[in-house]
mmCIF file of C-alpha atoms and ligand atoms in Angstrom:
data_model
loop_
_atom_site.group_PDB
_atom_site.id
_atom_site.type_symbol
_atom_site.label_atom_id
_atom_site.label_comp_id
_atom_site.label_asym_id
_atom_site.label_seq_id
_atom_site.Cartn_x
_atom_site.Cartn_y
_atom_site.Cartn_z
ATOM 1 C CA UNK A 979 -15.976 22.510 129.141
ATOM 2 C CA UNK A 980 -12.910 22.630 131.278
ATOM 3 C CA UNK A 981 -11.909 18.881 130.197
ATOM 4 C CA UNK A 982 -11.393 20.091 126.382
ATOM 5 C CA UNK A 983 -8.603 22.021 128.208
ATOM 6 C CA UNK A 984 -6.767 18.719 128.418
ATOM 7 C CA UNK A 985 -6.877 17.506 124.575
ATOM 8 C CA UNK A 986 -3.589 17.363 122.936
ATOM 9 C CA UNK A 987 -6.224 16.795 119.731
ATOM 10 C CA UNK A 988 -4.226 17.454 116.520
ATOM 11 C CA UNK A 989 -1.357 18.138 118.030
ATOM 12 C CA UNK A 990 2.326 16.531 117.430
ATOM 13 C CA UNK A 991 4.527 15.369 119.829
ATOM 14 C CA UNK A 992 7.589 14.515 119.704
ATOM 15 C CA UNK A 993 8.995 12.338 123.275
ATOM 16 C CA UNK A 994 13.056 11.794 123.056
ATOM 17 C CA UNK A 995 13.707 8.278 124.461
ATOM 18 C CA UNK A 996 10.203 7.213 124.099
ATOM 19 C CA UNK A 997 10.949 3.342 123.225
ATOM 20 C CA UNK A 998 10.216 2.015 126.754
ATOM 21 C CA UNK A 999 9.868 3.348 129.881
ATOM 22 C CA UNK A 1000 8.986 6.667 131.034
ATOM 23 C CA UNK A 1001 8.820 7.769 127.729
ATOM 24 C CA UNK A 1002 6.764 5.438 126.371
ATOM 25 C CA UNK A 1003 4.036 5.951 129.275
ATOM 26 C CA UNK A 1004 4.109 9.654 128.156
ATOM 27 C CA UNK A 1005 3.862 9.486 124.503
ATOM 28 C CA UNK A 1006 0.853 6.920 125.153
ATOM 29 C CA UNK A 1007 -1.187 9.588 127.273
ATOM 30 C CA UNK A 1008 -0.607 12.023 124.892
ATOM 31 C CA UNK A 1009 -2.043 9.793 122.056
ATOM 32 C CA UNK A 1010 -4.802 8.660 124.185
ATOM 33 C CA UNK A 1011 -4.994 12.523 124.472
ATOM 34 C CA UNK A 1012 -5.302 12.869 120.960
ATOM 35 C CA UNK A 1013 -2.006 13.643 119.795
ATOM 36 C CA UNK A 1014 0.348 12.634 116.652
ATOM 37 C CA UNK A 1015 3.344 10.490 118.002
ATOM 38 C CA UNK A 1016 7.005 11.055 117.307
ATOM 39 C CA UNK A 1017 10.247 9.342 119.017
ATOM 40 C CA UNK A 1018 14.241 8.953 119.047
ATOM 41 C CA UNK A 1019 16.437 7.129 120.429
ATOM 42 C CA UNK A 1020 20.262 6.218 119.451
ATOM 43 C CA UNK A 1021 20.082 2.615 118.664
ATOM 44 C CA UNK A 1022 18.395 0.944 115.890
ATOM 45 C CA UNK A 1023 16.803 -1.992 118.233
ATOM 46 C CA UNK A 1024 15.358 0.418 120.506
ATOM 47 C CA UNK A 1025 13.741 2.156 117.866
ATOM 48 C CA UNK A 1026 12.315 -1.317 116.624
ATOM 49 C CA UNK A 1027 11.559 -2.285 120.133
ATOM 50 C CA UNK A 1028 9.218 1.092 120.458
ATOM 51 C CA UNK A 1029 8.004 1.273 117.363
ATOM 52 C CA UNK A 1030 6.818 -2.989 118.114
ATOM 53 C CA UNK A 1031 5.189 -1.481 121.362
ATOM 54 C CA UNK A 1032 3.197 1.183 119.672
ATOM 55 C CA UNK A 1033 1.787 -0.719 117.363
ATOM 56 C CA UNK A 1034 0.778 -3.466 120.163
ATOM 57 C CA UNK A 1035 -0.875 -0.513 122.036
ATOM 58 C CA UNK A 1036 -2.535 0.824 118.530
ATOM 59 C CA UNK A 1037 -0.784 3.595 117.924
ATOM 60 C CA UNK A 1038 0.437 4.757 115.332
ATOM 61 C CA UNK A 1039 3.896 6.092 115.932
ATOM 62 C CA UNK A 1040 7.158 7.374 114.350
ATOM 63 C CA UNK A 1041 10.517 6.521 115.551
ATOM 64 C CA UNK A 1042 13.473 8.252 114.218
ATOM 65 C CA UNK A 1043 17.392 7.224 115.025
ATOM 66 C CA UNK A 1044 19.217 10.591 116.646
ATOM 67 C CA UNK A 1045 21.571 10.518 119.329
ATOM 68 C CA UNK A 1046 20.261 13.565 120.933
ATOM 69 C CA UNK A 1047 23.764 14.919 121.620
ATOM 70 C CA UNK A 1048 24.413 15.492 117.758
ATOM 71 C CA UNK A 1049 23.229 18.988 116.742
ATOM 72 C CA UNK A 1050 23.212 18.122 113.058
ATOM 73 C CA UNK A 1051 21.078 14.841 113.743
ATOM 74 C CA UNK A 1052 18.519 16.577 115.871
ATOM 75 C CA UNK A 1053 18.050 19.369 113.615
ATOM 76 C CA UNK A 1054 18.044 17.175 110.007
ATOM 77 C CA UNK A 1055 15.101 15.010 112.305
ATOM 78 C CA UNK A 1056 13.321 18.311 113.300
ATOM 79 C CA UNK A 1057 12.860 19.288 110.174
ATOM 80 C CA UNK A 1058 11.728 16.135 108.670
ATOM 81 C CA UNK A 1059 9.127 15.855 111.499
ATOM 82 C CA UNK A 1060 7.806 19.754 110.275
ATOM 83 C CA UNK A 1061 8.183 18.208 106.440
ATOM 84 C CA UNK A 1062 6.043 15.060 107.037
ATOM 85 C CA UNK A 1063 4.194 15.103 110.395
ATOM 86 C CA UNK A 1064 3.832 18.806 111.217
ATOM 87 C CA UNK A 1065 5.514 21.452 113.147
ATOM 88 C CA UNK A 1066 6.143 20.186 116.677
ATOM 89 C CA UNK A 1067 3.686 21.737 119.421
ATOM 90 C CA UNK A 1068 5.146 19.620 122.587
ATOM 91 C CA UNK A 1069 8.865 18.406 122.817
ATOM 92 C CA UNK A 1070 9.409 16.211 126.145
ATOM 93 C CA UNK A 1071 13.172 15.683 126.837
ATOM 94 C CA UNK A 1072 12.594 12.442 127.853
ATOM 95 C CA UNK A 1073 16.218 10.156 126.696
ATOM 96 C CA UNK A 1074 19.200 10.210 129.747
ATOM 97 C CA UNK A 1075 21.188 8.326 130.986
ATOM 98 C CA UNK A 1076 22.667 7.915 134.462
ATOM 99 C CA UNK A 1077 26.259 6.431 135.521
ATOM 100 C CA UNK A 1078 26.615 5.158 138.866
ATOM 101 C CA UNK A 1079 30.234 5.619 140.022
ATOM 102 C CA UNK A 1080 31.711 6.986 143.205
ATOM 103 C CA UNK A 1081 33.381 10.434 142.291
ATOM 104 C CA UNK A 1082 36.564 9.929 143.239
ATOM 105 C CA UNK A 1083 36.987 6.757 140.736
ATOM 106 C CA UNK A 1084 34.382 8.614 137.917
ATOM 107 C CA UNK A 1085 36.362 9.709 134.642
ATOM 108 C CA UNK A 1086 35.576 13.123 133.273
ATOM 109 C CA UNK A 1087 35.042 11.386 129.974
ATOM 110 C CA UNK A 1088 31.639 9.449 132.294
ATOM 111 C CA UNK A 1089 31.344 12.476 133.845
ATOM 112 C CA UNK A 1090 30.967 14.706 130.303
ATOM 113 C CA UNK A 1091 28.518 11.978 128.762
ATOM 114 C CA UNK A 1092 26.413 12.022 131.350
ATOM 115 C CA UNK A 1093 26.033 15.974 130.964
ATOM 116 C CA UNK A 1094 25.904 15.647 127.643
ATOM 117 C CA UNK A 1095 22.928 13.499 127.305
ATOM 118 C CA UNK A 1096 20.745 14.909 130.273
ATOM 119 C CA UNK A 1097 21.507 18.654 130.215
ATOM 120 C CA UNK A 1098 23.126 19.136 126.523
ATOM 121 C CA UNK A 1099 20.541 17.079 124.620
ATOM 122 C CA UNK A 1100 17.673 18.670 125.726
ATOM 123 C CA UNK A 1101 19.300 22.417 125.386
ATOM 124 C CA UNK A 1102 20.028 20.751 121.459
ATOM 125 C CA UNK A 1103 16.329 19.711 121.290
ATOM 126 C CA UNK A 1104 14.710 22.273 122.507
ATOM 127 C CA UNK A 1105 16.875 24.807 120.558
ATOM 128 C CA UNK A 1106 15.631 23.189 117.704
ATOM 129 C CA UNK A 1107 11.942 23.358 118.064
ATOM 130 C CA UNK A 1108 11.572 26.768 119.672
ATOM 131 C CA UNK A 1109 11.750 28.617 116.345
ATOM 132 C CA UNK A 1110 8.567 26.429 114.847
ATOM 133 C CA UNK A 1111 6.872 26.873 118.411
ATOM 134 C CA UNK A 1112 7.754 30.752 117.784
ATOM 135 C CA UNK A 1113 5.975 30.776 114.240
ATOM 136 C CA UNK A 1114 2.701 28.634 115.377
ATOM 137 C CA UNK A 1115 2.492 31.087 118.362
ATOM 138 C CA UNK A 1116 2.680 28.311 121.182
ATOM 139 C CA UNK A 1117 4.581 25.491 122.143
ATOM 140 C CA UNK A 1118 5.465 23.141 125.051
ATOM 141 C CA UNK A 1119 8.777 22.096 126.426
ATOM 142 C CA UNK A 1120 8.624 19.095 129.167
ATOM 143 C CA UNK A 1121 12.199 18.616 130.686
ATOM 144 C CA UNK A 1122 12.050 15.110 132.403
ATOM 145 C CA UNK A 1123 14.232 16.037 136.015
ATOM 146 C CA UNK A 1124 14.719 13.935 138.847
ATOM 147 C CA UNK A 1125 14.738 13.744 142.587
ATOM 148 C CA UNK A 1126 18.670 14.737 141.827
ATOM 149 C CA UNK A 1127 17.300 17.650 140.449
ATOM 150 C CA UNK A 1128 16.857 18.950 144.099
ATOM 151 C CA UNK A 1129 18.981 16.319 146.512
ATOM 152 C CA UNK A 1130 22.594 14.326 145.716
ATOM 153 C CA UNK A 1131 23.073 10.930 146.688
ATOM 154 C CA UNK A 1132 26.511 8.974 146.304
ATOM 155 C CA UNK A 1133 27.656 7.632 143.184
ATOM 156 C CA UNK A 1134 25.676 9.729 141.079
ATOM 157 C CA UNK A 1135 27.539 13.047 140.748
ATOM 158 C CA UNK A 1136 27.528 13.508 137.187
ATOM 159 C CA UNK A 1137 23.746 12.853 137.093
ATOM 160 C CA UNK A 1138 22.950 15.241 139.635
ATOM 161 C CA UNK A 1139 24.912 17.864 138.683
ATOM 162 C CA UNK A 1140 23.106 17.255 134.857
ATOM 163 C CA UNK A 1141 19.658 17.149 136.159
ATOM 164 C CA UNK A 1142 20.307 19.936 138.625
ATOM 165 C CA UNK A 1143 21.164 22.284 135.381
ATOM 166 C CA UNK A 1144 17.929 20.742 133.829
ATOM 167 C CA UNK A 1145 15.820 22.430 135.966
ATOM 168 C CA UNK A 1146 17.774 25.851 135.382
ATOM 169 C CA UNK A 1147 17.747 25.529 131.508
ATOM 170 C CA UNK A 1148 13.682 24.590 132.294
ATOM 171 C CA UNK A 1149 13.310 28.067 134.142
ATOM 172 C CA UNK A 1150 15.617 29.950 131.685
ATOM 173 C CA UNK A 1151 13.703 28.517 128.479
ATOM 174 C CA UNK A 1152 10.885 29.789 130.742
ATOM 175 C CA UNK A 1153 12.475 33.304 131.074
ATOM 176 C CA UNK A 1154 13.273 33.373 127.460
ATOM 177 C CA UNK A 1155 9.896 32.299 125.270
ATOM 178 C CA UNK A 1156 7.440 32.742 127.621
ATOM 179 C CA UNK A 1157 6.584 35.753 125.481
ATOM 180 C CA UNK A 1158 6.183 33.967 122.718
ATOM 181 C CA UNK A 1159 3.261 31.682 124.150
ATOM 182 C CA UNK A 1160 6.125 28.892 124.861
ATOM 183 C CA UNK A 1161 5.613 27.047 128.087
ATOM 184 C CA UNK A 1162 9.135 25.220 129.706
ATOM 185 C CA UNK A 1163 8.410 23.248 132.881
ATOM 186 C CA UNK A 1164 9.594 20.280 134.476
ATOM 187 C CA UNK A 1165 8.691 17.001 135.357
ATOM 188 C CA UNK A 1166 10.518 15.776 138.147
ATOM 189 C CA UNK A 1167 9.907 11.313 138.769
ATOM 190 C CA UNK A 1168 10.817 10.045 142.213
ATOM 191 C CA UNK A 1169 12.155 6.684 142.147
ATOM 192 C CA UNK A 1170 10.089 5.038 139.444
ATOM 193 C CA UNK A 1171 10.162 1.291 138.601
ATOM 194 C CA UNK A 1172 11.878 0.968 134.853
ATOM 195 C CA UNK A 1173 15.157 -0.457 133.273
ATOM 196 C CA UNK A 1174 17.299 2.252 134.787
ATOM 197 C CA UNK A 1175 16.091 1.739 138.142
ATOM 198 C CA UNK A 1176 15.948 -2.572 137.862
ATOM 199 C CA UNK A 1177 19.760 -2.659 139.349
ATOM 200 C CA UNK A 1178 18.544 -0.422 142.857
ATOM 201 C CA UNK A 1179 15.496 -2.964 143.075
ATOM 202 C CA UNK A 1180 17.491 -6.664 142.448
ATOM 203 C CA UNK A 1181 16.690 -9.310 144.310
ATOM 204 C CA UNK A 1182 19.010 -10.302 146.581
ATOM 205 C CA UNK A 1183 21.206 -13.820 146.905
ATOM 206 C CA UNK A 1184 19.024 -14.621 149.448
ATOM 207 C CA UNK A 1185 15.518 -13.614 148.049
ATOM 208 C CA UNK A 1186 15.495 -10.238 150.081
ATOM 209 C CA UNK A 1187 14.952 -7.334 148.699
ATOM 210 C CA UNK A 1188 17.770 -4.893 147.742
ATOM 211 C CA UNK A 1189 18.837 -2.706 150.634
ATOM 212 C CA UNK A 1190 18.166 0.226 148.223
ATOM 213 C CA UNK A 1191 14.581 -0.840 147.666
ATOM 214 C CA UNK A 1192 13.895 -0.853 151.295
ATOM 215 C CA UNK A 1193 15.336 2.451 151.346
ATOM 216 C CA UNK A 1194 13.374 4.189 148.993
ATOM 217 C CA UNK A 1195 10.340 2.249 150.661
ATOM 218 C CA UNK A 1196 11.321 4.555 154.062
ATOM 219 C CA UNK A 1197 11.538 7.084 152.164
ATOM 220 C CA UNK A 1198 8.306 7.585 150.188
ATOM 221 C CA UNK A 1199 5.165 8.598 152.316
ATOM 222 C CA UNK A 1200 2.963 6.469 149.210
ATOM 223 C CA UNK A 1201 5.484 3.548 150.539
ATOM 224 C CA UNK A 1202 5.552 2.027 146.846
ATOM 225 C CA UNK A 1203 8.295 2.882 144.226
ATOM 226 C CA UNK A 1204 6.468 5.376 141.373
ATOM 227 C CA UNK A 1205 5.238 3.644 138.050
ATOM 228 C CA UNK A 1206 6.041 5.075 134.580
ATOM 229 C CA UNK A 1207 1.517 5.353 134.438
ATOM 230 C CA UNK A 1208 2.028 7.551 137.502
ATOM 231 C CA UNK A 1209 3.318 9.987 135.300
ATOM 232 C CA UNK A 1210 1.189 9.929 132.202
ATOM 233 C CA UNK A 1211 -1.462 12.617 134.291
ATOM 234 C CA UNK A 1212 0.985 14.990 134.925
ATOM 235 C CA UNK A 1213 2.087 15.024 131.494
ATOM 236 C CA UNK A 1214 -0.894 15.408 129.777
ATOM 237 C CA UNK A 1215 -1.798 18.582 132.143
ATOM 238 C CA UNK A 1216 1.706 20.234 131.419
ATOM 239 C CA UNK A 1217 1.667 19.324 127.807
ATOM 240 C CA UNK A 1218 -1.944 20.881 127.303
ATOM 241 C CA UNK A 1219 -3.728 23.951 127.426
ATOM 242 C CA UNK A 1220 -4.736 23.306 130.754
ATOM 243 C CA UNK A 1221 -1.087 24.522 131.842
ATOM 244 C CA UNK A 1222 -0.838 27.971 129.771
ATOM 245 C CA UNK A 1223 -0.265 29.755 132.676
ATOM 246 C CA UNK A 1224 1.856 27.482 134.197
ATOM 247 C CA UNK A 1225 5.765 28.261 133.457
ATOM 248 C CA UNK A 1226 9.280 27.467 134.758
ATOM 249 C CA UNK A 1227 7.942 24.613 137.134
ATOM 250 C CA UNK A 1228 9.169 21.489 138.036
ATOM 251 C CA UNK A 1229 6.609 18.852 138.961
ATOM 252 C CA UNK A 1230 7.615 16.716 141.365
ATOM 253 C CA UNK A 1231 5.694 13.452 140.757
ATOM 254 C CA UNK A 1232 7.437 11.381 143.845
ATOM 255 C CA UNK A 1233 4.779 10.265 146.286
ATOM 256 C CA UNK A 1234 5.840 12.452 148.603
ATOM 257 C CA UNK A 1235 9.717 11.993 148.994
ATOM 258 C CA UNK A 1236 10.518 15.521 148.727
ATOM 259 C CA UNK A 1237 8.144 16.694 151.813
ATOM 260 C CA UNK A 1238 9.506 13.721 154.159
ATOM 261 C CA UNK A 1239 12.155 13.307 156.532
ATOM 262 C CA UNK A 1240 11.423 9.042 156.335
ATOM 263 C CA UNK A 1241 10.021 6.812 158.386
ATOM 264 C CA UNK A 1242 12.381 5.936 161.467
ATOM 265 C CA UNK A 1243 13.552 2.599 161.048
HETATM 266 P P1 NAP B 311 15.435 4.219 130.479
HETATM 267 O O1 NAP B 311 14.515 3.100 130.760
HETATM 268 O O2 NAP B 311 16.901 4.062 130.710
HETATM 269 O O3 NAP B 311 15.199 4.722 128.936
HETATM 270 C C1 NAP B 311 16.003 5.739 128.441
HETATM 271 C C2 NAP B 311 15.624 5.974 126.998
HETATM 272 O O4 NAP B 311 16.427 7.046 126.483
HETATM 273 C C3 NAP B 311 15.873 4.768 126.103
HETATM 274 O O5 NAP B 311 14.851 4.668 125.136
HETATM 275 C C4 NAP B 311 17.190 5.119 125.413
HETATM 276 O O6 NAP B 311 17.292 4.471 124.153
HETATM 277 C C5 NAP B 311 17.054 6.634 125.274
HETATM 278 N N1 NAP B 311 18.346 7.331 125.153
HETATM 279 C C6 NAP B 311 19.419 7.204 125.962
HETATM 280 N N2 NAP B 311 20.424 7.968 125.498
HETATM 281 C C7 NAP B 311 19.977 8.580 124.368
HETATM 282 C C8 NAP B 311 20.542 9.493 123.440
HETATM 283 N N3 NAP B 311 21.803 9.920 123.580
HETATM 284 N N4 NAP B 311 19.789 9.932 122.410
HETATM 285 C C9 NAP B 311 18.514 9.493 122.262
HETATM 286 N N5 NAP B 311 17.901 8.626 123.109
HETATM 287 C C10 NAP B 311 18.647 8.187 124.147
HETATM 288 O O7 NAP B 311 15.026 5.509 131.315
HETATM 289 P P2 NAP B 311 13.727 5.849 132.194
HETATM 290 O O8 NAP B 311 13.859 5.276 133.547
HETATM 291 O O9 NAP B 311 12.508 5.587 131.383
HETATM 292 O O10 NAP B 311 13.953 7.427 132.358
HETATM 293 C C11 NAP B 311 13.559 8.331 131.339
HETATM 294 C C12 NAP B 311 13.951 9.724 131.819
HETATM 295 O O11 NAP B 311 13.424 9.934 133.134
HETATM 296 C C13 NAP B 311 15.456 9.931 131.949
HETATM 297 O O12 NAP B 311 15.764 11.274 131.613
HETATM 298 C C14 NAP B 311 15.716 9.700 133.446
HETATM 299 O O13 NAP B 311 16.879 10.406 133.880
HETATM 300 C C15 NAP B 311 14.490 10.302 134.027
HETATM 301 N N6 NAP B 311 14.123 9.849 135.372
HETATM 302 C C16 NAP B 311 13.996 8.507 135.623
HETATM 303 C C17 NAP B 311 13.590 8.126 136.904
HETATM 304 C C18 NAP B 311 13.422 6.676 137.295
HETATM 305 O O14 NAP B 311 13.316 6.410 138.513
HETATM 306 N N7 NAP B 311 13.374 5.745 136.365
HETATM 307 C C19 NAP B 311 13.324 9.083 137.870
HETATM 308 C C20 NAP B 311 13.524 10.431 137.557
HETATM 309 C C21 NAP B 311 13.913 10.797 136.285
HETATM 310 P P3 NAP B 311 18.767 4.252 123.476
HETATM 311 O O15 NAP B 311 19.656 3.715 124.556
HETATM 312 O O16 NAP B 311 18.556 3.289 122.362
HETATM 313 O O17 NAP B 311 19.210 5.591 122.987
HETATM 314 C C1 GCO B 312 19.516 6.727 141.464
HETATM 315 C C2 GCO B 312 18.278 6.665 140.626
HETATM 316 C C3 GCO B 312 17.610 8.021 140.577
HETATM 317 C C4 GCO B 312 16.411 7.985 139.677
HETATM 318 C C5 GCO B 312 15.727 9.290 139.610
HETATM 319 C C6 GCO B 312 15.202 9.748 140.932
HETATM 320 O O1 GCO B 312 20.486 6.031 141.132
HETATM 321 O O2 GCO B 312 19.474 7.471 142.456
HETATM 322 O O3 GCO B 312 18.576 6.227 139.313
HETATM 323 O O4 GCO B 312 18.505 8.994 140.150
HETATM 324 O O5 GCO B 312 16.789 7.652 138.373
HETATM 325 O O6 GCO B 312 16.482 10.258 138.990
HETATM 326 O O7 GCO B 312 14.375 10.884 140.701
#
């Protein structure tokens, strides 16, 4: 039955980030999917704040407190996720961050954080459950890129340049464990209505809506900004057997920005 393809039955998952958000809309497919839930973020209250939405939406989830830039961190929570939950099957590098500063006034310091949580992190994280993927004989790695994956935009330089690498560590993770059963592809959100997003959509002074908003409007055929549900689908397929043969991708779940020029003003 080609739907059992889709299960994540029995499975654990473990969604960086996953408090709110993206993440969260992720790591609830894949328990409505069937699979055991694991998160991290770097602050205490965010970890609260998820683990207070999980249990709101039933599930029964387990949050952990790792900055996923500290190797030591990542690893000590890997392994107590193989001691007490189970060997990870799906990792979705999930937590970023994004600065939005003009280049010329951006310090490297901003610059090197930036790259250090988008592209760094997940190399950390997914460094650290290939070898237990390797042993079961299978794995998924999700890498959550961006429209800046493929296009730059001002202001967001070191986030571009980050997410751009993201989608070459997703192909080389690809290149690299494929032979061991170990799918790496991408997911890549167009411009998706959460907390990162809320300062491009503000309401203006005068009740208008932000010039960016009407932007992105112009620019998406669906003529909507993306939700964070838009993007549970697409997750589920790449995290599941469904996708075995799928490798090195990136998804691009934008409503269409990528294949349009925009709609003349
Ligand atoms: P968000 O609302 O800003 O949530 C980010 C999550 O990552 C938070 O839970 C945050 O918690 C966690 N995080 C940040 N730094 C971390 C670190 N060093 N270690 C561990 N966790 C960390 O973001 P979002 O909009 O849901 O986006 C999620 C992912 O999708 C990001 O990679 C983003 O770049 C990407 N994306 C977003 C969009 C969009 O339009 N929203 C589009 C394309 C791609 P703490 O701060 O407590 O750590
Ligand atoms: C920005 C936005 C975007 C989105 C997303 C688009 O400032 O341009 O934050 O970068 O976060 O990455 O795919």
């Amino acid at each position: 039955m080609i739907l059992n393809q889709f299960s994540l039955e029995g499975k654990v998952a473990l969604v960086t980030g996953a408090a709110y958000g993206i993440g969260l809309a992720i790591a609830r497919a894949f328990a409505e999917a069937g699979a055991k839930i694991v998160f991290n973020c770097s602050r205490q209250e965010t970890i609260d704040r998820g683990l207070a939405a999980y249990k709101e939406l039933g599930i029964e989830a387990k949050g952990y407190l790792c900055d996923v830039t500290n190797e030591e961190d990542v690893k000590a929570m890997v392994a107590d996720i193989e001691k007490t939950v189970g060997t990870i099957d799906i990792l979705v590098n999930n937590a970023g961050i994004i600065k939005r500063i003009p280049m010329e006034e951006m310090s490297a310091e901003d610059f090197r954080r930036v790259v250090d949580v988008d592209l760094i992190g997940p190399f950390i994280c997914a460094k650290a459950v290939i070898p237990g993927m390797i042993k079961k004989g299978h794995g998924k790695i999700i890498n959550i890129c961006s429209m800046m994956s493929e296009l730059g935009r001002e202001t967001v330089s070191a986030y571009a340049a980050a997410k751009g690498g993201l989608k070459m560590l997703t192909r080389n993770i690809c290149s690299e464990y494929g032979e061991h059963n170990i799918q790496c592809n991408g997911i890549g959100p167009g411009y998706i209505a959460t907390e990162q997003t809320a300062p491009l959509r503000e309401r203006q002074a005068d009740g208008s809506r932000h010039p960016f908003d009407k932007f992105i409007i112009s620019k998406t055929p669906a003529a909507r900004w993306g939700t964070p549900e838009d993007l549970m689908g697409p997750a589920v397929f790449l995290a599941s057997e469904a996708s075995n043969f799928v490798n090195g991708h990136v998804l691009y779940v934008d409503g269409g920005i990528l294949a349009y020029i925009g709609k003349q003003p």
